[in-house]
XYZ file of C-alpha atoms in Angstrom:
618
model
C 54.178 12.705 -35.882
C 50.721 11.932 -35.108
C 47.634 14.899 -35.451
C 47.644 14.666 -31.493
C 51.414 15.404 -31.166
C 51.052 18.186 -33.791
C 47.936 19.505 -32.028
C 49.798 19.369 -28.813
C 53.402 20.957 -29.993
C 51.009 23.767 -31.564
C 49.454 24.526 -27.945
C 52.323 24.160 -26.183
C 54.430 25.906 -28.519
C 52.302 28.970 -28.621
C 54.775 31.547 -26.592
C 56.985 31.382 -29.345
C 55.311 32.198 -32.161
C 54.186 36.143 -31.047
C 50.799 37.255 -32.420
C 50.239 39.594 -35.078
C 46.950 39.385 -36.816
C 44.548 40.895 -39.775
C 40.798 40.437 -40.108
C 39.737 37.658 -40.489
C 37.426 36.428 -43.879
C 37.179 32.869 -44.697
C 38.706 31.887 -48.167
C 36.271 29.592 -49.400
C 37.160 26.422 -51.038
C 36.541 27.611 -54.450
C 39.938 30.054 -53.750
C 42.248 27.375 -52.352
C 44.233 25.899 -55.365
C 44.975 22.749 -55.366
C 48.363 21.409 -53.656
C 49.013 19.471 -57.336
C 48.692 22.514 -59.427
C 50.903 21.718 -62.881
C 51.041 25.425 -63.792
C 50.122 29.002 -63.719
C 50.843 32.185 -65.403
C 51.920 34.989 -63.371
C 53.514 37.944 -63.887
C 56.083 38.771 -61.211
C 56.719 42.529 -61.868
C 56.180 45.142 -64.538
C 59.751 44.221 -67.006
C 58.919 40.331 -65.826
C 57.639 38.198 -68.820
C 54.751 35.944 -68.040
C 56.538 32.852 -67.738
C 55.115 29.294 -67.071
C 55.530 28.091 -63.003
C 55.048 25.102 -61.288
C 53.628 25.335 -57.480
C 53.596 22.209 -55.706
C 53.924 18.730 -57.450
C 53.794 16.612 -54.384
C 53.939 16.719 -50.852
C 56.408 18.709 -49.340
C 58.463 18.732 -53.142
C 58.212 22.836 -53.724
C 59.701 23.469 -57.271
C 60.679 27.241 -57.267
C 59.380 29.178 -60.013
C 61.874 30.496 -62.476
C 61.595 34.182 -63.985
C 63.155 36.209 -66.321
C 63.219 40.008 -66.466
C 65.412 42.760 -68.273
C 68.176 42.550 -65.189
C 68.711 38.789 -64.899
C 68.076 35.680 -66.589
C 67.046 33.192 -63.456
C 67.978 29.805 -63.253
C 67.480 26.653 -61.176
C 69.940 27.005 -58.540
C 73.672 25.578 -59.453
C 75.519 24.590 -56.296
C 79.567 25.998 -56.383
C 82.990 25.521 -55.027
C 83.029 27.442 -52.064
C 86.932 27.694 -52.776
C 86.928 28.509 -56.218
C 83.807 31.332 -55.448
C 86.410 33.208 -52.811
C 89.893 32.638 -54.678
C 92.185 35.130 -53.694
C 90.065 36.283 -50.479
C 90.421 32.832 -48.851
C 94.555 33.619 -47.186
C 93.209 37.188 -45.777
C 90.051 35.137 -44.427
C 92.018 32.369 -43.362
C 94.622 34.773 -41.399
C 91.822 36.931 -39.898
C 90.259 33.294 -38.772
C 93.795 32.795 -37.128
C 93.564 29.322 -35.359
C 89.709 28.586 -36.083
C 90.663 28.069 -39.484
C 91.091 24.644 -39.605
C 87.740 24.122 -37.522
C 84.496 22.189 -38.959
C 81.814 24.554 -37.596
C 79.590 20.852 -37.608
C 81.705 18.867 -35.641
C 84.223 21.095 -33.970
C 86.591 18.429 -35.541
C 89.801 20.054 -36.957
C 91.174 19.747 -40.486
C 93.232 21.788 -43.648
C 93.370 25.724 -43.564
C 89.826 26.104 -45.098
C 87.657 23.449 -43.388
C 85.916 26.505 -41.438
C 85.241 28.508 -44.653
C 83.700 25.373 -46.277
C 81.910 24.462 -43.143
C 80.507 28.211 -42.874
C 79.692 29.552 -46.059
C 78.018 27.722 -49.744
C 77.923 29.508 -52.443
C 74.777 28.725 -55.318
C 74.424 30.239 -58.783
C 71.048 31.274 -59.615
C 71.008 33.304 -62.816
C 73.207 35.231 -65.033
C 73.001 39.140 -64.724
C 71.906 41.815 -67.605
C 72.471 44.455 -65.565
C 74.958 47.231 -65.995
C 77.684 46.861 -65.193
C 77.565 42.912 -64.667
C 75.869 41.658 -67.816
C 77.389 38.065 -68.254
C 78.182 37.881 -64.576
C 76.335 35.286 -62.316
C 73.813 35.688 -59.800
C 74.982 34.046 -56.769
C 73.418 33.272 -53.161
C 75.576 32.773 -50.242
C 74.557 30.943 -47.304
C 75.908 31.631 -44.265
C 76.217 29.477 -41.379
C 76.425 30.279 -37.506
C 78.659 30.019 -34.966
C 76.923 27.494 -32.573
C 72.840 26.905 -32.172
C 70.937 29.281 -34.212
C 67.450 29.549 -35.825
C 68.032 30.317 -39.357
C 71.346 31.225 -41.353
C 72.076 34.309 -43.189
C 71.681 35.071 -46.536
C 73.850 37.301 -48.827
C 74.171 38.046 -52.869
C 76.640 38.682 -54.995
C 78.074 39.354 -58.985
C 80.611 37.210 -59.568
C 82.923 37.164 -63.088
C 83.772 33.964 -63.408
C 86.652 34.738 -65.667
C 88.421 37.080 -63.312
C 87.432 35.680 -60.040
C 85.802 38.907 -58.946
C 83.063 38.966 -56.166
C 81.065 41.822 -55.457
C 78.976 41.805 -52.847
C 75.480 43.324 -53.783
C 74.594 45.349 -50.468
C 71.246 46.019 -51.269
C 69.729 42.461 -51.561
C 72.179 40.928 -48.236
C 71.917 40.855 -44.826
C 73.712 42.898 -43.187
C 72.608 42.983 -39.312
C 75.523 40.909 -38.469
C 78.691 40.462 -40.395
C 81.503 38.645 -38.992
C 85.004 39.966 -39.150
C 86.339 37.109 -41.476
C 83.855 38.288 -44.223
C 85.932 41.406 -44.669
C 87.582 40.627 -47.531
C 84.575 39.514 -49.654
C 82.882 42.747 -48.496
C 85.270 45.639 -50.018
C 83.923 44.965 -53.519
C 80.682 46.078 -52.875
C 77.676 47.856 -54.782
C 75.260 49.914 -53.050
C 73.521 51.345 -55.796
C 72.671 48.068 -57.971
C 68.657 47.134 -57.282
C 67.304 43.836 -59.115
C 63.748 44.801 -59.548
C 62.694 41.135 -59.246
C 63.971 40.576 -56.124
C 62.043 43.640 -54.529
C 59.638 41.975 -52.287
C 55.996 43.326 -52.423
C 55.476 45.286 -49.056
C 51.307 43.456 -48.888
C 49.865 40.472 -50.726
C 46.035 40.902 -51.776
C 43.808 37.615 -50.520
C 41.649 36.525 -53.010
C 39.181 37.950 -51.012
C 40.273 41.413 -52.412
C 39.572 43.110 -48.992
C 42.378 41.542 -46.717
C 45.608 41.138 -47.320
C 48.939 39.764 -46.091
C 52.215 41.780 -44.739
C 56.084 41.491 -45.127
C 57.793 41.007 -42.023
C 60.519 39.051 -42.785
C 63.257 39.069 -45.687
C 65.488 35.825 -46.715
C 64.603 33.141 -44.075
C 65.740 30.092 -45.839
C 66.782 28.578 -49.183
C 65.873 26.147 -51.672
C 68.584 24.376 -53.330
C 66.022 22.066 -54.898
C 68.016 19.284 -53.234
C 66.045 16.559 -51.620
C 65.702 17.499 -47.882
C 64.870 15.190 -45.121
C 65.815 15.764 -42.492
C 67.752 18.808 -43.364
C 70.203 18.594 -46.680
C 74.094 18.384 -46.872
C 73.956 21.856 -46.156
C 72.495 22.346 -42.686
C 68.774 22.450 -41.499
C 65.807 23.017 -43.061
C 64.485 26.438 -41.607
C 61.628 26.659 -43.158
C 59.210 23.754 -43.970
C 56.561 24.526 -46.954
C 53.068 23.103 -46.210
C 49.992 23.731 -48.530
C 49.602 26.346 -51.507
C 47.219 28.678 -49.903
C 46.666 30.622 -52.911
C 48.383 31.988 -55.876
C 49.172 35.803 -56.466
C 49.598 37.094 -59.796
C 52.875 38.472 -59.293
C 54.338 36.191 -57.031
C 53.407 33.609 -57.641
C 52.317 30.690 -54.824
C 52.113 31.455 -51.137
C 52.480 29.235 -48.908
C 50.898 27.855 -45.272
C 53.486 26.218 -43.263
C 53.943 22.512 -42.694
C 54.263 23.159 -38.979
C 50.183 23.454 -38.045
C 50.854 25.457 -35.248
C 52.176 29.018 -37.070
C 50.322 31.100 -39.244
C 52.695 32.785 -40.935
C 52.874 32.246 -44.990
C 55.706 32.034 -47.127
C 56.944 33.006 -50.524
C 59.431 31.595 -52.741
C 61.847 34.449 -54.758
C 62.301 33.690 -58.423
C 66.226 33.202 -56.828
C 65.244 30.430 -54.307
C 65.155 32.391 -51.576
C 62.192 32.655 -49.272
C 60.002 35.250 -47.062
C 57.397 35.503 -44.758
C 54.533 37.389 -44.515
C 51.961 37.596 -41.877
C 48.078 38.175 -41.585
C 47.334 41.093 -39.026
C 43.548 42.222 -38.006
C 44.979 45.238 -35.572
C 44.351 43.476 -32.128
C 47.799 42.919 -30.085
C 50.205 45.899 -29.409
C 50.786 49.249 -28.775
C 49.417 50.468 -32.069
C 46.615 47.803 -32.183
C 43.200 50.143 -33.088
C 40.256 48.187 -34.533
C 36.947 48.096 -31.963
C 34.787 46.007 -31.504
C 30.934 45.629 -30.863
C 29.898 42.991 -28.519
C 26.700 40.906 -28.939
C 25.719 40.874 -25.161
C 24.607 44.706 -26.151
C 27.141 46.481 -23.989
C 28.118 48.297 -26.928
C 31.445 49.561 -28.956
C 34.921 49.693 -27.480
C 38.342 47.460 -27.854
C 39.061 45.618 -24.089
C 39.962 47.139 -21.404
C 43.210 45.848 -20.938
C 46.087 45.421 -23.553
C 46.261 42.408 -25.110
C 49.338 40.109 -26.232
C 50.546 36.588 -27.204
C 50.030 33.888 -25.071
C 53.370 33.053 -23.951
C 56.872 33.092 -24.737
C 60.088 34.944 -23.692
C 63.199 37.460 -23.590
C 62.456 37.504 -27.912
C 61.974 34.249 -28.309
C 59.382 34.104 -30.961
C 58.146 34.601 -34.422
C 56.893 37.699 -36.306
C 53.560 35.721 -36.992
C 50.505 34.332 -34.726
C 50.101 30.665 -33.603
C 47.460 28.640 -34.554
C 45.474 27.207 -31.665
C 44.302 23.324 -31.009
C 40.603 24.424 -31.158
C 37.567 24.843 -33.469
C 34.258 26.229 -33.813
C 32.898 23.415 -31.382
C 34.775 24.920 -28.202
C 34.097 28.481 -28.847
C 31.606 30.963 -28.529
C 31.547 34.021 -30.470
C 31.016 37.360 -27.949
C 31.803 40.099 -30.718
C 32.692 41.551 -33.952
C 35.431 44.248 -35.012
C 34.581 47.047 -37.106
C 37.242 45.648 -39.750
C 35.376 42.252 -39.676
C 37.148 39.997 -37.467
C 34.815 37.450 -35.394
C 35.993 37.308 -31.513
C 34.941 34.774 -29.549
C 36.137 33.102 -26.155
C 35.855 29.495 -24.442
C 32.186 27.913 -24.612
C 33.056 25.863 -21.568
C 34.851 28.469 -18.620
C 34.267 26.165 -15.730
C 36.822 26.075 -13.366
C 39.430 22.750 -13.111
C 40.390 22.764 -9.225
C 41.728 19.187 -9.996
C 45.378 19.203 -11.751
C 45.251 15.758 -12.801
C 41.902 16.658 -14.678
C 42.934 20.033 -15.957
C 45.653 17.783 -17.468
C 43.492 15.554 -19.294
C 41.911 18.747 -21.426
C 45.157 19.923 -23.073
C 44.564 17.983 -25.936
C 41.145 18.239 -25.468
C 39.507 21.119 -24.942
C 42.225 23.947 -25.221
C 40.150 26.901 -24.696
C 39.003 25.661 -21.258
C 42.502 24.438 -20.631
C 43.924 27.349 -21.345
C 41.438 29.818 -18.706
C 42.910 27.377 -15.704
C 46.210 27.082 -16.728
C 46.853 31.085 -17.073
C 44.861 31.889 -14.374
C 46.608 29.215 -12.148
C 50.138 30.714 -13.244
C 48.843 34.250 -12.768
C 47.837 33.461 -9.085
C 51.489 31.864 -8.706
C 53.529 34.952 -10.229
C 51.704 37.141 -7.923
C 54.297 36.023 -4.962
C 57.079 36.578 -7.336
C 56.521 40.254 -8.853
C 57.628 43.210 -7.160
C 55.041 44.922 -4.931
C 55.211 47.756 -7.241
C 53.285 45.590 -9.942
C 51.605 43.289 -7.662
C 47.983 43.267 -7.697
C 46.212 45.292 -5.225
C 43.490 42.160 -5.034
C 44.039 39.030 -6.490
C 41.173 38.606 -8.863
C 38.796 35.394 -8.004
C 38.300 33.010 -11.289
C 34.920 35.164 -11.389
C 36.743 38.241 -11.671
C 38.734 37.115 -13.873
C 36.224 35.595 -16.077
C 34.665 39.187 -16.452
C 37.600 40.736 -18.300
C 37.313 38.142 -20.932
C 41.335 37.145 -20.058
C 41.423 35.200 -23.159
C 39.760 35.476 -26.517
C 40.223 34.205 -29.615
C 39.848 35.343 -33.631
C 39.672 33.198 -36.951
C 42.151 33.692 -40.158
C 41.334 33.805 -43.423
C 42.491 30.154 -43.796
C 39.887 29.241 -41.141
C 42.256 28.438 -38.230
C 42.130 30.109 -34.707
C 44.208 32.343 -33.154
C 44.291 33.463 -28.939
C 45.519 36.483 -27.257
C 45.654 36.989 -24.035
C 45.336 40.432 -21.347
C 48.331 41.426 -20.342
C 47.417 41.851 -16.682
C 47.109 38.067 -16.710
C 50.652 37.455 -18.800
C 53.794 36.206 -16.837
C 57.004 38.699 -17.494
C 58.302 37.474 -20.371
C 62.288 37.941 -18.914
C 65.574 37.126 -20.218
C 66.578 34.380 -17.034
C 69.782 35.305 -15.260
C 72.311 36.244 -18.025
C 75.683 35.828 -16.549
C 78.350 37.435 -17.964
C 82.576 35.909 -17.542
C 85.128 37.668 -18.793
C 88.684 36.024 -19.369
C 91.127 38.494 -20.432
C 94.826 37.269 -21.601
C 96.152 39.708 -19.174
C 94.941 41.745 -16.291
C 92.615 44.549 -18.149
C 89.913 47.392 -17.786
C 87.083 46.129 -19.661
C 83.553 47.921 -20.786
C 80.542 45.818 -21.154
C 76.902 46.764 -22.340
C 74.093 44.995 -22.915
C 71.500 46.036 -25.632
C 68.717 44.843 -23.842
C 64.952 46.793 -24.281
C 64.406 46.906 -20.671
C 66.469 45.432 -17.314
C 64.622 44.105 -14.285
C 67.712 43.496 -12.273
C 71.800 44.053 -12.987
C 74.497 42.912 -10.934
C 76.616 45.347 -9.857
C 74.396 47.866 -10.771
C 74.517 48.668 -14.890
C 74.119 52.448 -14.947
C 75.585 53.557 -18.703
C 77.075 49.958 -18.555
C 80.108 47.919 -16.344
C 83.020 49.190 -16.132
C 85.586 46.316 -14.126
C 88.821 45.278 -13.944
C 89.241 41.439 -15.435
C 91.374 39.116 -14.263
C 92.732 36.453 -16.917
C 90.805 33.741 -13.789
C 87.419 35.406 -14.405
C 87.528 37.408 -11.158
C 86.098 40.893 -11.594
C 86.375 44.116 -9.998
C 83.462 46.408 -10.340
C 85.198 50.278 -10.634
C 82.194 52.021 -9.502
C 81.593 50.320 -5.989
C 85.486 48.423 -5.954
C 83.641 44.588 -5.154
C 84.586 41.599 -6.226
C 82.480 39.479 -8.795
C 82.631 35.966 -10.583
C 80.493 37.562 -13.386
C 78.201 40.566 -14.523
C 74.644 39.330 -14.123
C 71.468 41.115 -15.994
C 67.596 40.230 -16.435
C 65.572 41.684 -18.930
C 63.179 42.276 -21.493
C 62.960 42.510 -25.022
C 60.549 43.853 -27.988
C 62.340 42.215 -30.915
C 61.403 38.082 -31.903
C 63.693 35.572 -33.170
C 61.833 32.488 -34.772
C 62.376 29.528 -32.830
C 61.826 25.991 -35.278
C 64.273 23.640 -33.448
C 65.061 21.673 -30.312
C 65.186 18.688 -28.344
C 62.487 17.164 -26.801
C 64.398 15.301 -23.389
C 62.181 13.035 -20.308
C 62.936 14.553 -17.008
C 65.312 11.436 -15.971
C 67.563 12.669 -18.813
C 67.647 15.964 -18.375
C 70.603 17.205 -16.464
C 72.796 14.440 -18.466
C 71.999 16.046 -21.620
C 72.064 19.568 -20.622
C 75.777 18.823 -19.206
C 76.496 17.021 -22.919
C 75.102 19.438 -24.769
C 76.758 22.494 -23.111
C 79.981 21.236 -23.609
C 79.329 20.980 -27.276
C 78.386 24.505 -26.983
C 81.767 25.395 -25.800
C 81.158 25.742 -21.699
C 83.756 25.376 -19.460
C 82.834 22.965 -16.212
C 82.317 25.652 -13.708
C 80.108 27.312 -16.376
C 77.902 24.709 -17.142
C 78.008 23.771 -13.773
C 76.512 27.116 -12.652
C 73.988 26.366 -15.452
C 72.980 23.575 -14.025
C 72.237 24.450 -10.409
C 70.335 27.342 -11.513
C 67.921 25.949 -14.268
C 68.002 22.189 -13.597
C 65.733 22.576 -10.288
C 63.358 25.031 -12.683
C 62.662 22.942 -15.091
C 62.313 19.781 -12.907
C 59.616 21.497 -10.393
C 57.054 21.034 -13.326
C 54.655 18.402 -13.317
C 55.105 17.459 -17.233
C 57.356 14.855 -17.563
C 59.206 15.718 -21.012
C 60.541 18.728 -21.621
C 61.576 20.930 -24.717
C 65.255 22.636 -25.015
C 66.148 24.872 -27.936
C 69.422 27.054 -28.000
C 70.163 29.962 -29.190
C 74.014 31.407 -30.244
C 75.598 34.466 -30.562
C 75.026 34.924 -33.630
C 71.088 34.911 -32.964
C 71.314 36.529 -29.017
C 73.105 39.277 -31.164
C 69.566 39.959 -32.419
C 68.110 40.477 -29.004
C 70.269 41.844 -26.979
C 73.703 43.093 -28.388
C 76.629 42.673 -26.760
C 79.246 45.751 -26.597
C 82.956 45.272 -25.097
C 85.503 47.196 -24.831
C 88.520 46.165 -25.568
C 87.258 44.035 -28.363
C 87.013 40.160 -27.552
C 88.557 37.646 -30.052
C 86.117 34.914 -28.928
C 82.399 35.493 -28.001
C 80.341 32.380 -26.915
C 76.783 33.326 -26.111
C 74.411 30.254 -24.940
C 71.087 31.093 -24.665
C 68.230 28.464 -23.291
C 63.878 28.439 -24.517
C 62.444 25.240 -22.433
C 59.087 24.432 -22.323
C 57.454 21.659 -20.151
C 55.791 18.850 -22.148
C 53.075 16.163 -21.292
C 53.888 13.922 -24.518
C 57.346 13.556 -26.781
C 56.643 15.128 -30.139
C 58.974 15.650 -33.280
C 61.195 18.705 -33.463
C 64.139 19.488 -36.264
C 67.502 18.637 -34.082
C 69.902 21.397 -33.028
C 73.613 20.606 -34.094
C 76.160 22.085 -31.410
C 79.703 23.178 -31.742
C 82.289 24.619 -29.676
C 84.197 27.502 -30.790
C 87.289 27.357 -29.740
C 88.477 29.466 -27.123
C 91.276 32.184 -28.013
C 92.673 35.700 -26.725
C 90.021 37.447 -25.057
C 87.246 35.006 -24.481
C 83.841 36.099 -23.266
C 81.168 33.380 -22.174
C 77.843 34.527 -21.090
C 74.748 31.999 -20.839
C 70.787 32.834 -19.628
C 67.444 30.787 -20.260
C 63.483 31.785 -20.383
C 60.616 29.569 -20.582
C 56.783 30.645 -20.963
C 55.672 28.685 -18.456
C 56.959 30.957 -15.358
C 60.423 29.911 -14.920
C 60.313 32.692 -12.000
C 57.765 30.920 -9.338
C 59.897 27.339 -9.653
């Protein structure tokens, strides 16, 4: 990829990364270690011996560092037989799995009894345990795949006797948001007492600047097998893709910048492969944000007038950490200071682009100045499309606008740039047009809900949820008002942020061929994606960019955002959710595989889209 594509993925790519930020204070050279280092000492907890650990050796090789403590003697991780891991638990799994047993979550291909186990789940040894009552057991990390498109797979740990086949599943250091039904079995050995002191995550990382410091915000993202990964490894995608030591802790060891120049988050590796993110946060975006700052045009103390939040983005799609703008001190001008430290500053050049075909030319050029036209451009737009409840009284001139400093930006400690942006000027970041089809085996009184943050619109109206009567066809009767529907339709909002880090990058004369492929792969029936494609198709074709990025999201991940509850209990669930963004250049992105579940019993379909660029005006 070349620094222009990276620059411009980074811009245009902003809305899904969702900004939350710390003071910023420079790390000088002198504190950045070197990307070669060949060791360090560290001490990774207070029974953890001071062992020798290697950071990175070359470019994007990341050896993990190997500990040893009084509860477990860690290892370089040992890749298992999935079979041989689950024994005696594979015929309950494979009966609960009924007919999807024999499905390669991949390929959707069929083949023996356990090709969806071994497709789904990999089991890797990475220590032996000391702990009562497990000493002489191993340490193992599962990995757990989805069902269909997701952004990162689930990670679990367990004791395992290898003589007697035993697993028990260590509760305390696994996810647990989200366990499907086939899991069961491995699940009703489990210890909810056990805690492996090494594996307890510090809560804040010191900078070496010993005033700032970096924050947890999200457990068990990926894994490294230490397997060479190219483009992903023979066990899925890489999640997470480890740029640049940015400095070394004395517990944990190395911390890492990301690969991907347009996130800010950092990342550590556990002393069992597995690893986290952190963030940097100087107190400026949300509902608790409280630092103030002191402007330099003498107008005194106070934090804006407005609320302030990420760029763009939508319906959760996001990350826990800020993006990192295409800009630098050049095309910025600094208007402030918070009391905690952190520079603000805004565009040095604000003058207005009347011109699209010129405001085009400065996205890779000039992104402040890009960025004034292009939000206030798409906040004139939405002003047709919102309710008159939140319509503006007065639209604001580019004047007006100018004079609520609509967009201002703050440096890291790494010395990149972040933006926020007011609120007033932010499109409504909404969940697109969620449609809902039920296809019962039988004529049946079904109960749906949908835990969504906030709804915009529901149809038939939601009240404590639907209520209907399902035909096996997909025709619906709505109980409270006795209409008939083709599905249960809902917009909305959401608080929470799934990490998006994958997609497809598709020119405009492709687009509604590989939309139809792809949602067949992901299990769509013709009228579905047909009904897909009339809705969003003429959306994301009105834009003037001619490429165009599509990332889904699965059940498994939508889960995260906006649970689905039905009553009686589905035995399939497909869940196809769309992020697109309009491009003005191809750029690299890690590929999304697809699959189709397969369709048995009850069978619930429901698929929706967002986009940050104001899918609601198209």
């Amino acid at each position: 990829m070349s620094m222009n594509s990276k620059k411009l993925l980074a811009l245009l790519l902003s809305g899904l990364l969702a900004l939350t930020m710390l003071s910023a204070c420079t790390v000088g050279e002198e504190n950045k270690p070197d990307t070669k280092t060949e060791s360090t000492q560290t001490q990774t907890g207070e029974n953890k011996e001071e062992t020798s650990t290697k950071t990175e050796t070359a470019e994007n090789e990341v050896v993990t560092p190997v500990v040893k403590d009084d509860q477990v003697d860690f290892s370089s991780p040992k890749k298992l037989d999935t079979l041989k891991v689950l024994g005696d638990n594979l015929k309950e799994m494979n009966k609960i799995l009924g007919e999807s047993a024999t499905t390669d979550i991949n390929t959707g291909k069929n083949g023996d009894e356990n090709t969806y186990v071994k497709t789904m789940l990999a089991f890797y040894e990475v220590g032996t345990l000391k702990a009562d009552p497990y000493q002489g057991q191993k340490l193992l990390v599962m990995i757990e795949g989805c069902e269909g498109p997701c952004f990162s797979d689930q990670i679990s740990r367990f004791a395992w006797d290898e003589q007697s086949g035993k697993l028990t599943y260590l509760t305390n250091h696994s996810y647990s948001d989200y366990i499907p039904e086939f899991l069961n079995p491995v699940l009703k050995n489990s210890d909810k007492e056990l805690t492996l002191k090494a594996l307890i995550l510090p809560n804040s990382i010191m900078l070496p600047d010993g005033s700032n410091s970096v924050q947890l915000v999200s457990k068990d993202v990926d894994f490294r097998s230490g397997m060479t990964r190219e483009n992903g490894n023979e066990d899925g995608t890489v999640f997470v893709d480890l740029g640049k030591v940015a400095f070394t802790d004395p517990k944990v060891g190395p911390v890492y910048l990301s690969a991907l120049e347009m996130t800010g988050c950092v990342f550590v590796i556990g002393p069992d492969s597995v690893i986290s993110t952190y963030k940097f946060d100087p107190d400026l975006v949300g509902d608790k944000a409280g630092d103030t700052v002191k402007w330099n045009d003498g107008t005194g103390s106070g934090w804006f007038g407005v609320g302030y939040d990420y760029m763009t983005g939508g319906c959760g799609i996001g990350n826990s950490c800020y993006n990192v703008e295409n800009t630098d001190a050049s095309q910025l001008v600094e208007v402030g200071q918070t009391q905690k430290g952190t520079k603000i500053f805004v565009a040095k050049n604000n003058q207005r682009i009347e011109d699209k075909t010129d405001l085009d030319g400065l996205v890779d050029k000039d992104q402040p100045q890009w960025a004034l036209n292009y939000y206030y451009n798409l906040y004139v737009d939405m002003q047709q499309y919102l309710p008159d409840d939140s319509r503006a009284a007065k639209v604001k001139t580019y004047e007006e606008f100018l004079a609520e400093k609509p967009i201002v930006y703050w440096q890291d400690p790494f010395g990149r740039y972040s933006g926020i942006i007011a609120t007033e000027f932010k499109a409504p970041a909404e969940c697109g047009k969620p449609v809902i089809y039920l296809y019962p085996e039988k004529t049946s009184s079904v109960s749906v809900k949908v835990g969504i943050d906030e709804f915009t619109v529901t149809e038939p109206a939601y009240g404590n949820g639907w209520n209907v009567m399902a035909e096996p066809n997909g025709d619906l009767t709505n109980l409270a008002d006795g209409k008939q529907y083709e599905y249960l339709f809902w917009e909305g909002k959401s608080a929470k942020q799934l990490s998006m880090n994958s997609g497809s990058v598709v020119a405009k004369a492709d687009l509604e061929g590989f939309l139809k492929d792809s949602l067949t792969k992901l299990g769509l029936n013709e009228k579905e994606s047909a009904e897909f494609r009339e809705f969003w198709v003429p959306k994301m074709m009105a834009t003037s960019e001619p490429y165009v990025l599509v990332s889904f999201v699965g059940a498994t991940e939508f889960n995260k955002i906006a649970p689905l509850t039905i009553e009686p209990k589905p035995d399939t669930v497909i869940r196809v959710f769309m992020y697109y963004q309009p491009l003005w250049q191809k750029i690299e992105m890690p590929a999304q595989t697809f699959t189709a579940l397969p369709r048995k019993g009850f069978t619930v379909v429901e698929w929706g889209g967002t986009s940050s660029d104001g899918w609601q005006i198209r």
